Amino acid sequence: MTHQGLIVATYQVLKDALGHFGRDDGFAMASHVALSALLAVFPLLIFIAALAGFFGLDGAADSVSKIVFEAWPQRVAEPLSGEINRVLTQRRPDLITFGVVAAIWFASNGVEALRTALNRAYRQRETRSLIYLRLQSLGLVVLGAIILIAYTFLVVLAPLGLAALKVYLPGLEEFLLSIDIIRFGVAGSLLLLGLVATHWLLPAGHRRIVDLLPGVAATMVLWMIAGASFGAYLASFANYVTTYGGLAGIMSAIVFLYICSAAFILGGELNAALYRVRAMRKQAKRAA
């Protein structure tokens, strides 16, 4: 493909993705995903607290919440992390029984919101059983909780062991540094794998994993830009306190999640647009 042809193809793909995002109420879906994600955070962490307590890993949920909010702008993360910490430090005897079931169920509503958004982005109509879909959502919540606990071990607990080894084996410092880099690389890849799994499992239809990578990469880049830009905006210009008073922290979190949700949906729209272009080219070759 020539340089000019590449520019034309890129323009067509972006026009298709952005046009479908606008026509299919992408901004409204982003609001739905953002609110559902915010409502799912507390039940998910409560369930993680119960699961970690079952395995004897006290404090893991608090560590997970710190890790989850570490990538958020500070002024967005502080109000939520403070409230979550207060929730997790309370004694919760109900976690052993109904509380765990309720927490998983409400957390799975966030998964269903992602599914609805991706079905629209990929131009898919859901035909699978509602029971199957809900069981899949519940299973993904449990799996996600286990992965986050493992993430906590990689990022929070492993440095303690590495520090001890550095004391007793100082000559292995460079080697341990390489292990440290690998550890953070593995932890960071969890986000990438989570996005790929979300695009692959949740929406209806069948897609190859390789076809999902452009949208996943675009989402991650947009998330990094959104985090840096929104953080700078809050620090320099925005004053939510004068507008929302005591709700300023939660409103800034909702706006940030709204931006991130729009980027997530745009990733699906980009994949769908690329798939449509490839299908049109195959059809043209067959006609020729």
Tab-separated table of C-alpha atoms in Angstrom:
chain	number	residue	atom	x	y	z
A	1	MET	CA	0.000	0.000	0.000
A	2	THR	CA	1.319	3.446	-0.929
A	3	HIS	CA	1.780	6.263	1.550
A	4	GLN	CA	-1.257	8.076	0.164
A	5	GLY	CA	-3.315	4.893	0.257
A	6	LEU	CA	-2.371	4.363	3.898
A	7	ILE	CA	-3.531	7.882	4.760
A	8	VAL	CA	-6.836	7.327	2.958
A	9	ALA	CA	-7.384	3.957	4.671
A	10	THR	CA	-6.589	5.453	8.091
A	11	TYR	CA	-9.038	8.285	7.455
A	12	GLN	CA	-11.759	5.833	6.451
A	13	VAL	CA	-11.219	3.668	9.532
A	14	LEU	CA	-11.259	6.625	11.924
A	15	LYS	CA	-14.294	8.122	10.196
A	16	ASP	CA	-16.147	4.820	10.496
A	17	ALA	CA	-15.178	4.323	14.153
A	18	LEU	CA	-15.948	7.863	15.300
A	19	GLY	CA	-19.101	8.065	13.182
A	20	HIS	CA	-20.502	4.846	14.597
A	21	PHE	CA	-19.538	5.956	18.113
A	22	GLY	CA	-21.629	9.100	17.656
A	23	ARG	CA	-24.569	7.418	15.908
A	24	ASP	CA	-24.766	4.609	18.447
A	25	ASP	CA	-24.960	6.855	21.523
A	26	GLY	CA	-21.336	6.239	22.492
A	27	PHE	CA	-21.288	9.092	25.002
A	28	ALA	CA	-24.458	7.833	26.682
A	29	MET	CA	-22.968	4.333	26.873
A	30	ALA	CA	-19.798	5.813	28.365
A	31	SER	CA	-21.924	7.357	31.128
A	32	HIS	CA	-23.567	3.987	31.773
A	33	VAL	CA	-20.217	2.176	31.936
A	34	ALA	CA	-18.678	4.871	34.163
A	35	LEU	CA	-21.501	4.788	36.723
A	36	SER	CA	-21.647	0.982	36.679
A	37	ALA	CA	-17.880	0.776	37.189
A	38	LEU	CA	-18.038	3.175	40.132
A	39	LEU	CA	-20.873	1.190	41.716
A	40	ALA	CA	-18.956	-2.068	41.174
A	41	VAL	CA	-15.700	-0.926	42.810
A	42	PHE	CA	-16.914	-1.151	46.422
A	43	PRO	CA	-18.566	-4.607	46.122
A	44	LEU	CA	-15.539	-5.958	44.241
A	45	LEU	CA	-13.108	-4.844	46.934
A	46	ILE	CA	-15.414	-6.131	49.681
A	47	PHE	CA	-15.446	-9.516	47.954
A	48	ILE	CA	-11.649	-9.404	47.613
A	49	ALA	CA	-11.428	-8.693	51.348
A	50	ALA	CA	-13.544	-11.783	52.068
A	51	LEU	CA	-11.603	-13.935	49.607
A	52	ALA	CA	-8.227	-12.758	50.919
A	53	GLY	CA	-9.367	-13.375	54.506
A	54	PHE	CA	-10.360	-16.918	53.538
A	55	PHE	CA	-6.800	-17.539	52.338
A	56	GLY	CA	-5.301	-15.807	55.375
A	57	LEU	CA	-4.099	-12.751	53.433
A	58	ASP	CA	-5.336	-9.987	55.733
A	59	GLY	CA	-4.969	-6.488	54.319
A	60	ALA	CA	-4.807	-7.657	50.710
A	61	ALA	CA	-7.972	-5.764	49.750
A	62	ASP	CA	-6.546	-2.506	51.081
A	63	SER	CA	-3.364	-3.122	49.080
A	64	VAL	CA	-5.432	-3.887	45.984
A	65	SER	CA	-7.363	-0.624	46.355
A	66	LYS	CA	-4.098	1.305	46.584
A	67	ILE	CA	-2.776	-0.417	43.462
A	68	VAL	CA	-6.021	0.112	41.531
A	69	PHE	CA	-6.063	3.846	42.283
A	70	GLU	CA	-2.322	4.331	41.845
A	71	ALA	CA	-2.733	5.051	38.124
A	72	TRP	CA	-5.559	7.533	38.721
A	73	PRO	CA	-4.961	11.285	39.112
A	74	GLN	CA	-4.296	11.988	42.796
A	75	ARG	CA	-7.229	14.363	43.287
A	76	VAL	CA	-9.563	11.761	41.784
A	77	ALA	CA	-8.227	8.779	43.710
A	78	GLU	CA	-7.935	10.290	47.202
A	79	PRO	CA	-11.670	10.666	48.030
A	80	LEU	CA	-12.541	7.177	46.752
A	81	SER	CA	-9.563	5.396	48.305
A	82	GLY	CA	-10.305	7.064	51.656
A	83	GLU	CA	-13.927	5.904	51.650
A	84	ILE	CA	-12.959	2.407	50.511
A	85	ASN	CA	-10.377	2.171	53.263
A	86	ARG	CA	-13.058	3.064	55.831
A	87	VAL	CA	-15.364	0.381	54.424
A	88	LEU	CA	-12.675	-2.294	54.418
A	89	THR	CA	-11.473	-1.577	57.949
A	90	GLN	CA	-14.926	-2.134	59.461
A	91	ARG	CA	-15.762	-5.542	60.913
A	92	ARG	CA	-18.075	-7.293	58.437
A	93	PRO	CA	-19.458	-10.608	59.759
A	94	ASP	CA	-21.950	-10.657	56.871
A	95	LEU	CA	-19.132	-11.352	54.412
A	96	ILE	CA	-19.238	-15.031	55.311
A	97	THR	CA	-22.810	-15.454	54.095
A	98	PHE	CA	-25.108	-13.212	52.091
A	99	GLY	CA	-22.659	-10.297	51.896
A	100	VAL	CA	-20.276	-12.206	49.625
A	101	VAL	CA	-23.057	-13.216	47.231
A	102	ALA	CA	-24.418	-9.665	47.094
A	103	ALA	CA	-20.950	-8.224	46.547
A	104	ILE	CA	-20.247	-10.573	43.637
A	105	TRP	CA	-23.655	-9.873	42.103
A	106	PHE	CA	-23.325	-6.073	42.224
A	107	ALA	CA	-19.743	-6.247	40.945
A	108	SER	CA	-20.935	-8.364	38.015
A	109	ASN	CA	-23.267	-5.531	36.993
A	110	GLY	CA	-20.156	-3.612	35.981
A	111	VAL	CA	-19.157	-6.511	33.721
A	112	GLU	CA	-22.612	-6.474	32.122
A	113	ALA	CA	-22.258	-2.750	31.403
A	114	LEU	CA	-18.976	-3.457	29.592
A	115	ARG	CA	-20.684	-6.225	27.620
A	116	THR	CA	-23.515	-3.945	26.498
A	117	ALA	CA	-21.068	-1.246	25.401
A	118	LEU	CA	-18.901	-3.694	23.444
A	119	ASN	CA	-21.888	-5.313	21.734
A	120	ARG	CA	-22.852	-1.900	20.413
A	121	ALA	CA	-19.299	-1.091	19.415
A	122	TYR	CA	-18.852	-4.385	17.534
A	123	ARG	CA	-22.318	-4.098	15.922
A	124	GLN	CA	-23.448	-7.332	17.579
A	125	ARG	CA	-26.878	-8.426	18.714
A	126	GLU	CA	-26.858	-10.564	21.847
A	127	THR	CA	-28.408	-13.994	21.316
A	128	ARG	CA	-26.882	-15.938	24.200
A	129	SER	CA	-28.858	-17.058	27.233
A	130	LEU	CA	-29.245	-14.493	30.013
A	131	ILE	CA	-28.367	-17.189	32.541
A	132	TYR	CA	-25.141	-17.984	30.678
A	133	LEU	CA	-24.225	-14.307	30.450
A	134	ARG	CA	-24.771	-13.694	34.160
A	135	LEU	CA	-22.826	-16.820	35.132
A	136	GLN	CA	-19.985	-15.672	32.891
A	137	SER	CA	-20.007	-12.239	34.537
A	138	LEU	CA	-19.949	-13.780	38.015
A	139	GLY	CA	-17.100	-16.077	37.010
A	140	LEU	CA	-15.102	-13.174	35.610
A	141	VAL	CA	-15.569	-11.230	38.862
A	142	VAL	CA	-14.187	-14.154	40.879
A	143	LEU	CA	-11.314	-14.636	38.425
A	144	GLY	CA	-10.574	-10.913	38.437
A	145	ALA	CA	-10.488	-10.890	42.236
A	146	ILE	CA	-7.974	-13.752	42.281
A	147	ILE	CA	-5.823	-11.994	39.657
A	148	LEU	CA	-5.868	-8.765	41.666
A	149	ILE	CA	-4.767	-10.611	44.785
A	150	ALA	CA	-1.922	-12.129	42.748
A	151	TYR	CA	-1.159	-8.636	41.454
A	152	THR	CA	-0.921	-7.458	45.054
A	153	PHE	CA	1.600	-10.176	45.804
A	154	LEU	CA	3.704	-9.227	42.784
A	155	VAL	CA	3.749	-5.488	43.413
A	156	VAL	CA	3.466	-5.167	47.187
A	157	LEU	CA	4.731	-8.323	48.883
A	158	ALA	CA	7.533	-9.413	46.538
A	159	PRO	CA	9.726	-6.322	47.221
A	160	LEU	CA	10.022	-7.444	50.856
A	161	GLY	CA	11.624	-10.674	49.759
A	162	LEU	CA	13.850	-8.907	47.251
A	163	ALA	CA	15.022	-6.428	49.913
A	164	ALA	CA	15.939	-9.296	52.240
A	165	LEU	CA	17.904	-11.013	49.507
A	166	LYS	CA	19.807	-7.796	48.796
A	167	VAL	CA	20.918	-7.651	52.429
A	168	TYR	CA	22.235	-11.216	52.532
A	169	LEU	CA	23.391	-11.404	48.889
A	170	PRO	CA	24.590	-7.915	47.911
A	171	GLY	CA	26.495	-9.240	44.919
A	172	LEU	CA	23.225	-10.198	43.230
A	173	GLU	CA	21.871	-6.656	43.192
A	174	GLU	CA	21.993	-6.288	39.397
A	175	PHE	CA	20.350	-9.660	38.933
A	176	LEU	CA	17.664	-8.775	41.449
A	177	LEU	CA	17.103	-5.492	39.629
A	178	SER	CA	16.411	-7.408	36.446
A	179	ILE	CA	13.949	-9.596	38.372
A	180	ASP	CA	12.314	-6.427	39.706
A	181	ILE	CA	11.872	-5.097	36.173
A	182	ILE	CA	10.402	-8.398	35.047
A	183	ARG	CA	8.044	-8.403	38.049
A	184	PHE	CA	6.676	-4.974	37.225
A	185	GLY	CA	6.460	-5.960	33.571
A	186	VAL	CA	4.354	-8.983	34.483
A	187	ALA	CA	2.155	-6.890	36.765
A	188	GLY	CA	1.673	-4.235	34.093
A	189	SER	CA	0.759	-6.863	31.516
A	190	LEU	CA	-2.254	-7.853	33.644
A	191	LEU	CA	-4.020	-4.716	32.438
A	192	LEU	CA	-3.296	-5.624	28.828
A	193	LEU	CA	-4.503	-9.195	29.318
A	194	GLY	CA	-7.621	-7.951	31.088
A	195	LEU	CA	-8.527	-5.699	28.173
A	196	VAL	CA	-7.917	-8.467	25.629
A	197	ALA	CA	-10.034	-10.898	27.655
A	198	THR	CA	-12.825	-8.321	27.948
A	199	HIS	CA	-12.960	-7.708	24.184
A	200	TRP	CA	-12.690	-11.424	23.441
A	201	LEU	CA	-15.162	-12.903	25.923
A	202	LEU	CA	-17.860	-10.332	26.599
A	203	PRO	CA	-19.376	-9.273	23.256
A	204	ALA	CA	-21.352	-11.637	21.028
A	205	GLY	CA	-19.747	-13.112	17.923
A	206	HIS	CA	-16.279	-14.508	17.352
A	207	ARG	CA	-13.068	-12.534	16.919
A	208	ARG	CA	-9.425	-13.510	16.692
A	209	ILE	CA	-7.241	-12.188	19.484
A	210	VAL	CA	-4.872	-10.585	16.982
A	211	ASP	CA	-7.796	-8.525	15.629
A	212	LEU	CA	-8.405	-7.094	19.111
A	213	LEU	CA	-4.923	-5.691	19.640
A	214	PRO	CA	-5.323	-2.367	17.743
A	215	GLY	CA	-8.309	-1.311	19.844
A	216	VAL	CA	-6.693	-2.515	23.070
A	217	ALA	CA	-3.506	-0.575	22.286
A	218	ALA	CA	-5.534	2.534	21.412
A	219	THR	CA	-7.458	2.250	24.682
A	220	MET	CA	-4.276	2.001	26.754
A	221	VAL	CA	-2.733	5.012	25.003
A	222	LEU	CA	-5.917	7.042	25.456
A	223	TRP	CA	-6.056	6.047	29.139
A	224	MET	CA	-2.508	7.265	29.707
A	225	ILE	CA	-3.267	10.557	27.933
A	226	ALA	CA	-6.552	10.940	29.845
A	227	GLY	CA	-4.887	10.320	33.207
A	228	ALA	CA	-2.120	12.839	32.602
A	229	SER	CA	-4.398	15.456	31.036
A	230	PHE	CA	-7.225	15.208	33.557
A	231	GLY	CA	-4.775	15.250	36.448
A	232	ALA	CA	-3.157	18.420	35.096
A	233	TYR	CA	-6.595	19.952	34.519
A	234	LEU	CA	-7.686	19.286	38.097
A	235	ALA	CA	-4.432	20.659	39.475
A	236	SER	CA	-4.411	23.834	37.374
A	237	PHE	CA	-7.918	24.848	36.340
A	238	ALA	CA	-10.830	22.852	37.764
A	239	ASN	CA	-12.471	23.776	41.043
A	240	TYR	CA	-15.211	21.239	41.630
A	241	VAL	CA	-15.588	22.308	45.248
A	242	THR	CA	-17.312	25.563	44.284
A	243	THR	CA	-19.734	23.669	42.039
A	244	TYR	CA	-20.451	20.419	43.875
A	245	GLY	CA	-19.351	21.137	47.459
A	246	GLY	CA	-18.896	17.921	49.415
A	247	LEU	CA	-19.558	15.850	46.290
A	248	ALA	CA	-16.516	17.289	44.491
A	249	GLY	CA	-14.406	14.165	44.964
A	250	ILE	CA	-17.048	11.751	43.716
A	251	MET	CA	-17.935	14.011	40.767
A	252	SER	CA	-14.315	14.222	39.652
A	253	ALA	CA	-14.146	10.407	39.836
A	254	ILE	CA	-17.292	10.078	37.710
A	255	VAL	CA	-15.926	12.495	35.086
A	256	PHE	CA	-12.613	10.634	34.977
A	257	LEU	CA	-14.354	7.250	34.646
A	258	TYR	CA	-16.575	8.740	31.933
A	259	ILE	CA	-13.505	9.749	29.903
A	260	CYS	CA	-11.889	6.333	30.435
A	261	SER	CA	-15.140	4.573	29.463
A	262	ALA	CA	-15.360	6.574	26.245
A	263	ALA	CA	-11.774	5.529	25.428
A	264	PHE	CA	-12.674	1.893	26.160
A	265	ILE	CA	-15.682	2.008	23.821
A	266	LEU	CA	-13.634	3.748	21.121
A	267	GLY	CA	-11.207	0.822	21.245
A	268	GLY	CA	-14.055	-1.509	20.341
A	269	GLU	CA	-15.257	0.872	17.628
A	270	LEU	CA	-11.755	0.932	16.127
A	271	ASN	CA	-11.564	-2.865	16.033
A	272	ALA	CA	-15.004	-3.062	14.425
A	273	ALA	CA	-14.054	-0.473	11.798
A	274	LEU	CA	-10.846	-2.340	10.953
A	275	TYR	CA	-12.749	-5.603	10.696
A	276	ARG	CA	-15.272	-3.993	8.371
A	277	VAL	CA	-12.518	-2.610	6.101
A	278	ARG	CA	-10.854	-6.028	5.900
A	279	ALA	CA	-14.181	-7.674	5.063
A	280	MET	CA	-14.849	-5.146	2.293
A	281	ARG	CA	-11.385	-5.768	0.799
A	282	LYS	CA	-11.932	-9.543	0.831
A	283	GLN	CA	-15.286	-9.094	-0.853
A	284	ALA	CA	-13.739	-6.830	-3.512
A	285	LYS	CA	-11.003	-9.419	-4.223
A	286	ARG	CA	-13.578	-12.169	-4.596
A	287	ALA	CA	-15.628	-10.008	-6.963
A	288	ALA	CA	-12.523	-9.267	-9.024
